[in-house]
Coordinates of C-alpha atoms and ligand atoms in Angstrom, one line a residue:
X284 CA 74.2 98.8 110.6
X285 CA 75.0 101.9 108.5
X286 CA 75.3 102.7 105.1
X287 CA 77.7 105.1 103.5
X288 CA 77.2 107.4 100.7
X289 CA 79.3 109.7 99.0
X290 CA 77.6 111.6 96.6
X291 CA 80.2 114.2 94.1
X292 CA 82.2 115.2 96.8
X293 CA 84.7 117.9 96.3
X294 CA 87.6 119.8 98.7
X295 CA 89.0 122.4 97.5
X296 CA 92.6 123.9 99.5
X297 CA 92.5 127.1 98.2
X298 CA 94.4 126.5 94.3
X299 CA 94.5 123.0 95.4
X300 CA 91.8 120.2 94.4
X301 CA 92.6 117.9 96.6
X302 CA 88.8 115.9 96.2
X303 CA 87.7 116.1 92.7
X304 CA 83.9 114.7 92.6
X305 CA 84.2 111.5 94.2
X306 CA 81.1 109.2 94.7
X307 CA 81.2 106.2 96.5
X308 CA 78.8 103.8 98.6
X309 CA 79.8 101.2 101.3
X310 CA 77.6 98.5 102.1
X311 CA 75.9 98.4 105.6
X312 CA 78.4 95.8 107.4
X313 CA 81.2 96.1 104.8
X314 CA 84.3 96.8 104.4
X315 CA 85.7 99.1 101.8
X316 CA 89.3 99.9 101.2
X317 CA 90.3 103.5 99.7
X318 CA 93.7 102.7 98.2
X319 CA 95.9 105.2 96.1
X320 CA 99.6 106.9 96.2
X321 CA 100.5 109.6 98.5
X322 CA 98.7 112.7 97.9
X323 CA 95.8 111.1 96.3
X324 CA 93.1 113.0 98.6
X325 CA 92.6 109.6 100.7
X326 CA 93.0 111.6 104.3
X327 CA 90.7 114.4 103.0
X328 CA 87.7 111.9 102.2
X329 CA 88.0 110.5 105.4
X330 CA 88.1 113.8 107.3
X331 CA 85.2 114.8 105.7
X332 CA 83.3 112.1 106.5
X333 CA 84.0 112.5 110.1
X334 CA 83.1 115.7 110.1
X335 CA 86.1 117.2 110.5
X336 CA 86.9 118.8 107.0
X337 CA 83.6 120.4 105.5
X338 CA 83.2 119.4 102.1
X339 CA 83.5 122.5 99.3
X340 CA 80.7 120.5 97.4
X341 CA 78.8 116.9 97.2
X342 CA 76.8 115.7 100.2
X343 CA 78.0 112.4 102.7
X344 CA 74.7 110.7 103.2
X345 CA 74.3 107.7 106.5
X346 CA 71.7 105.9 105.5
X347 CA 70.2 107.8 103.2
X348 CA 70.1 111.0 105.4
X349 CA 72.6 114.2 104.8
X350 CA 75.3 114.0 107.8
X351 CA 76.6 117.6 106.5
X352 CA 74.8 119.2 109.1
X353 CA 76.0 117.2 112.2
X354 CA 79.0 118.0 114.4
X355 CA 81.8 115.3 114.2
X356 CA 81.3 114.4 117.8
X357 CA 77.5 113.5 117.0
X358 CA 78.2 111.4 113.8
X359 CA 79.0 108.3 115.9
X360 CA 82.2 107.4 114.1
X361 CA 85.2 105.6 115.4
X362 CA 88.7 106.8 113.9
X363 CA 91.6 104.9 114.1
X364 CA 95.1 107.0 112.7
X365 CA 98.2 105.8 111.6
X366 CA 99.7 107.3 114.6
X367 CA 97.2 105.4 117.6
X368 CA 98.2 108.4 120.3
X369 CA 97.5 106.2 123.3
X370 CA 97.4 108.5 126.9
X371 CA 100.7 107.4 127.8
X372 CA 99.7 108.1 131.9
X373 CA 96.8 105.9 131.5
X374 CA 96.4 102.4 132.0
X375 CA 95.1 100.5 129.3
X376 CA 91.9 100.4 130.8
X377 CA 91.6 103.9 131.2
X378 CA 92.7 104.1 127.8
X379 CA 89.9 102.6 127.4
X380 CA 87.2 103.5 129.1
X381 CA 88.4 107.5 128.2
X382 CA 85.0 108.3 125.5
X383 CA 82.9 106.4 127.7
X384 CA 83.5 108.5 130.9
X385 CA 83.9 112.0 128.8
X386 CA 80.2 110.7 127.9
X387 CA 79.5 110.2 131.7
X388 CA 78.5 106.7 131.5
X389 CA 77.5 104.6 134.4
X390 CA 80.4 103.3 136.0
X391 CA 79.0 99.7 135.9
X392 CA 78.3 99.7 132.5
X393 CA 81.9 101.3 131.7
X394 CA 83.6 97.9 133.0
X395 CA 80.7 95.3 131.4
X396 CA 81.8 97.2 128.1
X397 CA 85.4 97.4 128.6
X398 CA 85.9 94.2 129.8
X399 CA 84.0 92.8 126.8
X400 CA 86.0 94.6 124.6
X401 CA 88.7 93.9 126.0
X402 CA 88.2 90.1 125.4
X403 CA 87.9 91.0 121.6
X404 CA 91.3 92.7 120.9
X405 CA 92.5 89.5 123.3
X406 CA 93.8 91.2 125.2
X407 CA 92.6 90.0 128.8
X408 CA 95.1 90.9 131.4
X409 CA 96.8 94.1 130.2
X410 CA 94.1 96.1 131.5
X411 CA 96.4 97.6 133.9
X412 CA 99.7 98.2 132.0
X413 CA 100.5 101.7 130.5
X414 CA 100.9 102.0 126.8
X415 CA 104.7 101.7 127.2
X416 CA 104.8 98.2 128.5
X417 CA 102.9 97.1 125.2
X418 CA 104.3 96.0 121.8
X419 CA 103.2 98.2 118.9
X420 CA 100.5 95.5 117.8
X421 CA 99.4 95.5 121.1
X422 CA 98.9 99.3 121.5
X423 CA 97.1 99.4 117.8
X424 CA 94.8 96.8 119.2
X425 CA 93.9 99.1 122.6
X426 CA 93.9 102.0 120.1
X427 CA 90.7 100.0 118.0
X428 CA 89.2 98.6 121.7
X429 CA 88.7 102.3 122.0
X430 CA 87.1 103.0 118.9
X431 CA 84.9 100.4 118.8
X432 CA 84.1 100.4 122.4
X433 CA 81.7 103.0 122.0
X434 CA 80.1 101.6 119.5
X435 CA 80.3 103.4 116.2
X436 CA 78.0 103.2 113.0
X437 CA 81.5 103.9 111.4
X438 CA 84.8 103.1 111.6
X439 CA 87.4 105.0 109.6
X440 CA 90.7 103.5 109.7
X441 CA 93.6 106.0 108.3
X442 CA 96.5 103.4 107.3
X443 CA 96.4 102.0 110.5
X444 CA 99.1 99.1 110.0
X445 CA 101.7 100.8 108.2
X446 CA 104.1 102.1 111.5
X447 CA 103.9 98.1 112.3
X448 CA 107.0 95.5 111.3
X449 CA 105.7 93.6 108.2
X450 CA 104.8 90.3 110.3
X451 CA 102.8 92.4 113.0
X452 CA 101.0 93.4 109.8
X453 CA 99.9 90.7 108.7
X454 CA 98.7 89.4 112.5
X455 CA 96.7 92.5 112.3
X456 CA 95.2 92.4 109.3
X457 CA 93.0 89.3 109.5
X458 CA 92.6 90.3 112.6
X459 CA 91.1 93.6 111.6
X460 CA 88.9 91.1 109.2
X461 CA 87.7 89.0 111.8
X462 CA 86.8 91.7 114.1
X463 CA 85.1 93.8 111.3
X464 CA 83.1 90.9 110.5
X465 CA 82.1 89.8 113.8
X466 CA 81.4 93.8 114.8
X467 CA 79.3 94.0 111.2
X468 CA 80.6 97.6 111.6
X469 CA 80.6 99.5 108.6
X470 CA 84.5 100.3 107.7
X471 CA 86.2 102.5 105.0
X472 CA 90.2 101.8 105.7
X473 CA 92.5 104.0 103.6
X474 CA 96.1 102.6 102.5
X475 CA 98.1 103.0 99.9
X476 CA 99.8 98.9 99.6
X477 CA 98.0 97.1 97.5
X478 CA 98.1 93.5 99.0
X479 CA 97.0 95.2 102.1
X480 CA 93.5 96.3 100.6
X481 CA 93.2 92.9 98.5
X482 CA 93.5 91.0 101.7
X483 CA 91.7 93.2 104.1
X484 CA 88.5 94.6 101.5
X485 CA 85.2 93.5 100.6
X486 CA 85.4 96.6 97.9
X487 CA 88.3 98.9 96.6
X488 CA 88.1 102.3 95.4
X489 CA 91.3 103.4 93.6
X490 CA 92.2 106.5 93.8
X491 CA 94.3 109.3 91.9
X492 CA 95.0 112.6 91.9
X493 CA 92.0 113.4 94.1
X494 CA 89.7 110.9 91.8
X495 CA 87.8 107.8 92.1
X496 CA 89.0 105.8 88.9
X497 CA 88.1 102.1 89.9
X498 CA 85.6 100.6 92.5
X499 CA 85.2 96.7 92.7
X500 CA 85.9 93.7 94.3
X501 CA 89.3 92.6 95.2
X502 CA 89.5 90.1 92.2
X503 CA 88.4 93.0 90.1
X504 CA 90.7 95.7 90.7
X505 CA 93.8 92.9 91.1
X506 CA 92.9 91.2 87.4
X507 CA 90.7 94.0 85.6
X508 CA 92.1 96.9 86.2
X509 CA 90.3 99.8 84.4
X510 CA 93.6 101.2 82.6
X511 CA 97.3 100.8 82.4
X512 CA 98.0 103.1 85.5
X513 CA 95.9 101.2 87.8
X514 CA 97.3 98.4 86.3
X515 CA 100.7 99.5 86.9
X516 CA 99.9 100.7 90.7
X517 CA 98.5 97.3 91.4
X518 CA 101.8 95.6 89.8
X519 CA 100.9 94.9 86.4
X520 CA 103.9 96.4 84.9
X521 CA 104.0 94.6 82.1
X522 CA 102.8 96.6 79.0
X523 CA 102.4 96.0 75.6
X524 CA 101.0 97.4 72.5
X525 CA 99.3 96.8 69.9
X526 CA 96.8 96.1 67.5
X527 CA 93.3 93.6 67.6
X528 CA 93.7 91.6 64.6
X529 CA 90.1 89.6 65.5
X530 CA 88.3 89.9 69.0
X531 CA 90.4 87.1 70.6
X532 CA 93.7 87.8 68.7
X533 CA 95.9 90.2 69.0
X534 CA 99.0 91.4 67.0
X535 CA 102.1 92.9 68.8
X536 CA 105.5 94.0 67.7
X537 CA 106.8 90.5 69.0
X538 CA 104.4 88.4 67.5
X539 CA 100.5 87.6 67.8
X540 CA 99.1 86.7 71.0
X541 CA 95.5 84.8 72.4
X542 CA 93.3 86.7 74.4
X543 CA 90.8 84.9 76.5
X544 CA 88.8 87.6 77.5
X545 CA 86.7 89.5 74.3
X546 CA 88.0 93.4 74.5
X547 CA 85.3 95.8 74.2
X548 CA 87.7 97.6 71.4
X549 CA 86.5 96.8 67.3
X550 CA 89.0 95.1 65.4
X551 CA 91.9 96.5 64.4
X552 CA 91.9 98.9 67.5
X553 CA 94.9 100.0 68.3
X554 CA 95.3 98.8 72.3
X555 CA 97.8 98.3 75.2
X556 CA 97.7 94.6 77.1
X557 CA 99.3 93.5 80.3
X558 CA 100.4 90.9 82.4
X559 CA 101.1 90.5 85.6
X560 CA 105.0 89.0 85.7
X561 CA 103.7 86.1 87.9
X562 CA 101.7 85.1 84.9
X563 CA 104.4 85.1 82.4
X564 CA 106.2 81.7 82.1
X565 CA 109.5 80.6 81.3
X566 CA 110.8 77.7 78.8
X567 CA 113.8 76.7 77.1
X568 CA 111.6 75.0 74.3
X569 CA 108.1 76.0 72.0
X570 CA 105.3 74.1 73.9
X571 CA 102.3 75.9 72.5
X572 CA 100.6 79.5 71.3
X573 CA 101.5 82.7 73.3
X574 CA 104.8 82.0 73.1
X575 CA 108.2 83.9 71.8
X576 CA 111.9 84.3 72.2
X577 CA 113.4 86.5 74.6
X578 CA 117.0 87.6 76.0
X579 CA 117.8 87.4 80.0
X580 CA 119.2 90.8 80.8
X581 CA 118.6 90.6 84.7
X582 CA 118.0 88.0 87.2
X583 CA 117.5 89.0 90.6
X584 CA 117.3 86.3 93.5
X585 CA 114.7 86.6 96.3
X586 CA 113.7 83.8 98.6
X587 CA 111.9 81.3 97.0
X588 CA 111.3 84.1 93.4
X589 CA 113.3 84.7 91.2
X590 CA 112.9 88.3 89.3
X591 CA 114.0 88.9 85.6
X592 CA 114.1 91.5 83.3
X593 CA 114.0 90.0 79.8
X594 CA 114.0 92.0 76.8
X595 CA 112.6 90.9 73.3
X596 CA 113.1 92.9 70.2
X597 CA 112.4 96.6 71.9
X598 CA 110.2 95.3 74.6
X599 CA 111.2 95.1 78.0
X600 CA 109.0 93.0 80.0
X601 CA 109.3 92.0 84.1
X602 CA 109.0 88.0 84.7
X603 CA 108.8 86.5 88.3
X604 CA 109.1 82.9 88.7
X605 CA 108.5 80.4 91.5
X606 CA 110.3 77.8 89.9
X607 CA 113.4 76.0 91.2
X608 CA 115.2 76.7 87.7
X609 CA 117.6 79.3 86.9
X610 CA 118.1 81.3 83.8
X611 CA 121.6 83.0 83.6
X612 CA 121.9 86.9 82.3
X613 CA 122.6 86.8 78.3
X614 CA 120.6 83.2 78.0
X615 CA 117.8 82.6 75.5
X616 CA 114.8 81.8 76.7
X617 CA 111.2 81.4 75.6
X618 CA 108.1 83.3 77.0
X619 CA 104.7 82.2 77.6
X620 CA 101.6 84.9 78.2
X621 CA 99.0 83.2 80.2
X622 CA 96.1 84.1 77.7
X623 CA 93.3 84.1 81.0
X624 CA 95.8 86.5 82.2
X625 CA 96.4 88.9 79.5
X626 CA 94.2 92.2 79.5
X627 CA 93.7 94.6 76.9
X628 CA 92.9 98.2 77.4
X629 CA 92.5 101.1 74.4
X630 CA 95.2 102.7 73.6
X631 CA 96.0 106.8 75.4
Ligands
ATP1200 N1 94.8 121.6 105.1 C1 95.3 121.5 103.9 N2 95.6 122.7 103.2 C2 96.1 122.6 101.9 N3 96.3 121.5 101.2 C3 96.0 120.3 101.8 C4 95.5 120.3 103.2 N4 95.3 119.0 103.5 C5 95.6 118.3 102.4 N5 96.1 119.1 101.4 C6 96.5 118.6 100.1 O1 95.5 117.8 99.5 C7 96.1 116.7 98.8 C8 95.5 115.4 99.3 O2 96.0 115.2 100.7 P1 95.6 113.9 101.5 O3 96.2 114.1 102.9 O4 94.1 113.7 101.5 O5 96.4 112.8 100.8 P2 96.5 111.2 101.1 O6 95.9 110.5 100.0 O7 95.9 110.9 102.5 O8 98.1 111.0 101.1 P3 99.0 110.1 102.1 O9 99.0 108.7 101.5 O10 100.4 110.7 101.9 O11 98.6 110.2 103.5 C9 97.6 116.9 98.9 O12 98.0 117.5 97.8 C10 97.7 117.8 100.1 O13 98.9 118.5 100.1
MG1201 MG1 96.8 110.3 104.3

């Protein structure tokens, strides 16, 4: 198993900085997901690692040892695009079995590898249909047999789910996971949904503008983020400011709220908290601390959730709630702020 290193890589385009300094380590076996907005420099991390982009500075280390020097073709890493150009006058088989025969391989080896492969992606009994005659998870999956058929010390998976209907995503996901686990290969899989790197990762990187801002577990990056705008990428919307009156109080211009986690910020800090709107509740009555009045000015129906906008005082905040009750537009209502939920970062 192989372990990844990024150490202050940089890519410059010309004027653009498309990399700015990013360092970066995935665990032998693991499974890190690079997650950011469009433009972020995900690609270009990726490309360098494969060898395909050389880096303007840092160094991209395989266990331990520089890989800078090394043609893409020797790195032993398995790519897997967004796009999953299958030969469309090959059978799936040949499809294949295509990197092992361009590496002249014995024959009977070829078809004790394929076939074994083949059983992982399940997909037994396609081997001789042609790309066309398969659905799109199906051709993703012949598009991964391929890569990891040759057996890679890297996988490198450019948003490979997202030209797949949402259901077909999901399949593929855990079965990305599964595989991945079974494989031990070491994976870095770029996206840019959220959910998709929470499911799928071990460890995400967020990143922006070209910069590594947040790297952590799952549970991390979905309840800690590291400031409001990761906070707001990974749907935190809610913000609101104000200022630590102790280290588990804090006063805002609707009233003072409980915090359950200590900030790091002294007293009387000025700071921003959020909440997620799945962790803001709504009564008709005062049942306890964290609590204050609020107007309904939206309610939006979605199966199962319904999403409001409610508005107290000058703050706007975003609520979604599971519950069977409805609140109309112009009601009163009162709001409850998980404290456990709440996070406070410094204000700027
Ligand atoms: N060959 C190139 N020449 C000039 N600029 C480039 C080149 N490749 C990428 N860029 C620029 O570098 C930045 C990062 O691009 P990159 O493709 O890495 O983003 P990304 O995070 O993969 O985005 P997306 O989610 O849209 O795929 C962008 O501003 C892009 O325009
Ligand atoms: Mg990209």
């Amino acid at each position: 198993m192989t372990e990844l290193e990024i150490n202050n890589l940089v890519k410059r385009f010309g004027e653009v900085e498309a990399v700015k300094g990013v360092n970066l380590k995935v665990k032998a076996g693991s499974l890190v997901a690079l997650l950011g907005p469009s433009g972020c420099g995900k690609t270009t991390t990726l490309r360098m690692i494969a060898g395909l982009e050389q880096p303007s500075k840092g160094d991209i280390l395989f266990n331990g040892s520089s890989v800078l020097a090394i043609p893409p073709e020797k790195r032993n890493i398995g790519m897997v695009f967004q796009r999953y150009v299958l030969f469309p006058h090959m059978s799936v088989e040949k499809n294949v079995s295509f990197g092992l025969r361009m590496q002249g391989m014995d024959k009977a080896e070829i078809n004790r590898r394929v076939a074994e492969v083949m059983k992982i992606v399940q997909l037994e009994g396609f081997e001789k249909r042609f790309p066309s005659q398969l659905s799109g998870g199906q051709q993703q999956r012949v598009a991964i047999a391929r890569t990891v058929v040759t057996n890679p010390q890297l996988m490198l998976m450019d948003e490979p789910l997202s030209n797949l209907d949402a259901k077909l995503r999901e399949e593929m996901r855990s079965f990305i996971t599964d595989l991945q686990k079974r494989l031990g290969i070491t994976t870095l899989f770029v996206t840019h949904d959220q959910i998709e790197a929470i499911e799928l990762a071990d460890q995400i990187g967020v990143m922006f503008k070209g910069e590594l801002v947040q790297f952590g577990t799952p549970e991390d990056i979905f309840n800690r983020p590291i400031n409001p705008k990761v906070a707001d990428f990974m749907g935190a919307t809610n913000l609101i400011s104000g200022h630590l009156k102790s280290k588990t109080r804090l006063e805002t211009e609707v009233g003072s709220l409980d915090l359950a986690q200590q900030p790091s910020q002294v007293e009387g800090s000025k700071v921003i908290a959020t909440i997620r709107p799945e962790h803001i509740d709504l009564n008709t009555e005062t049942k306890g601390p964290n609590q204050f009045k609020a107007l309904i000015k939206e309610a939006v129906y979605y199966g199962g959730i319904v999403s409001y906008k409610v508005q107290s005082g000058l703050l706007s905040l975003n609520v979604k709630d599971r519950s069977t009750r409805r609140f109309k537009v112009g009601e009163e209502v009162m709001l409850e702020l998980a404290k456990e939920h709440l996070w406070v970062f410094p204000e700027n």
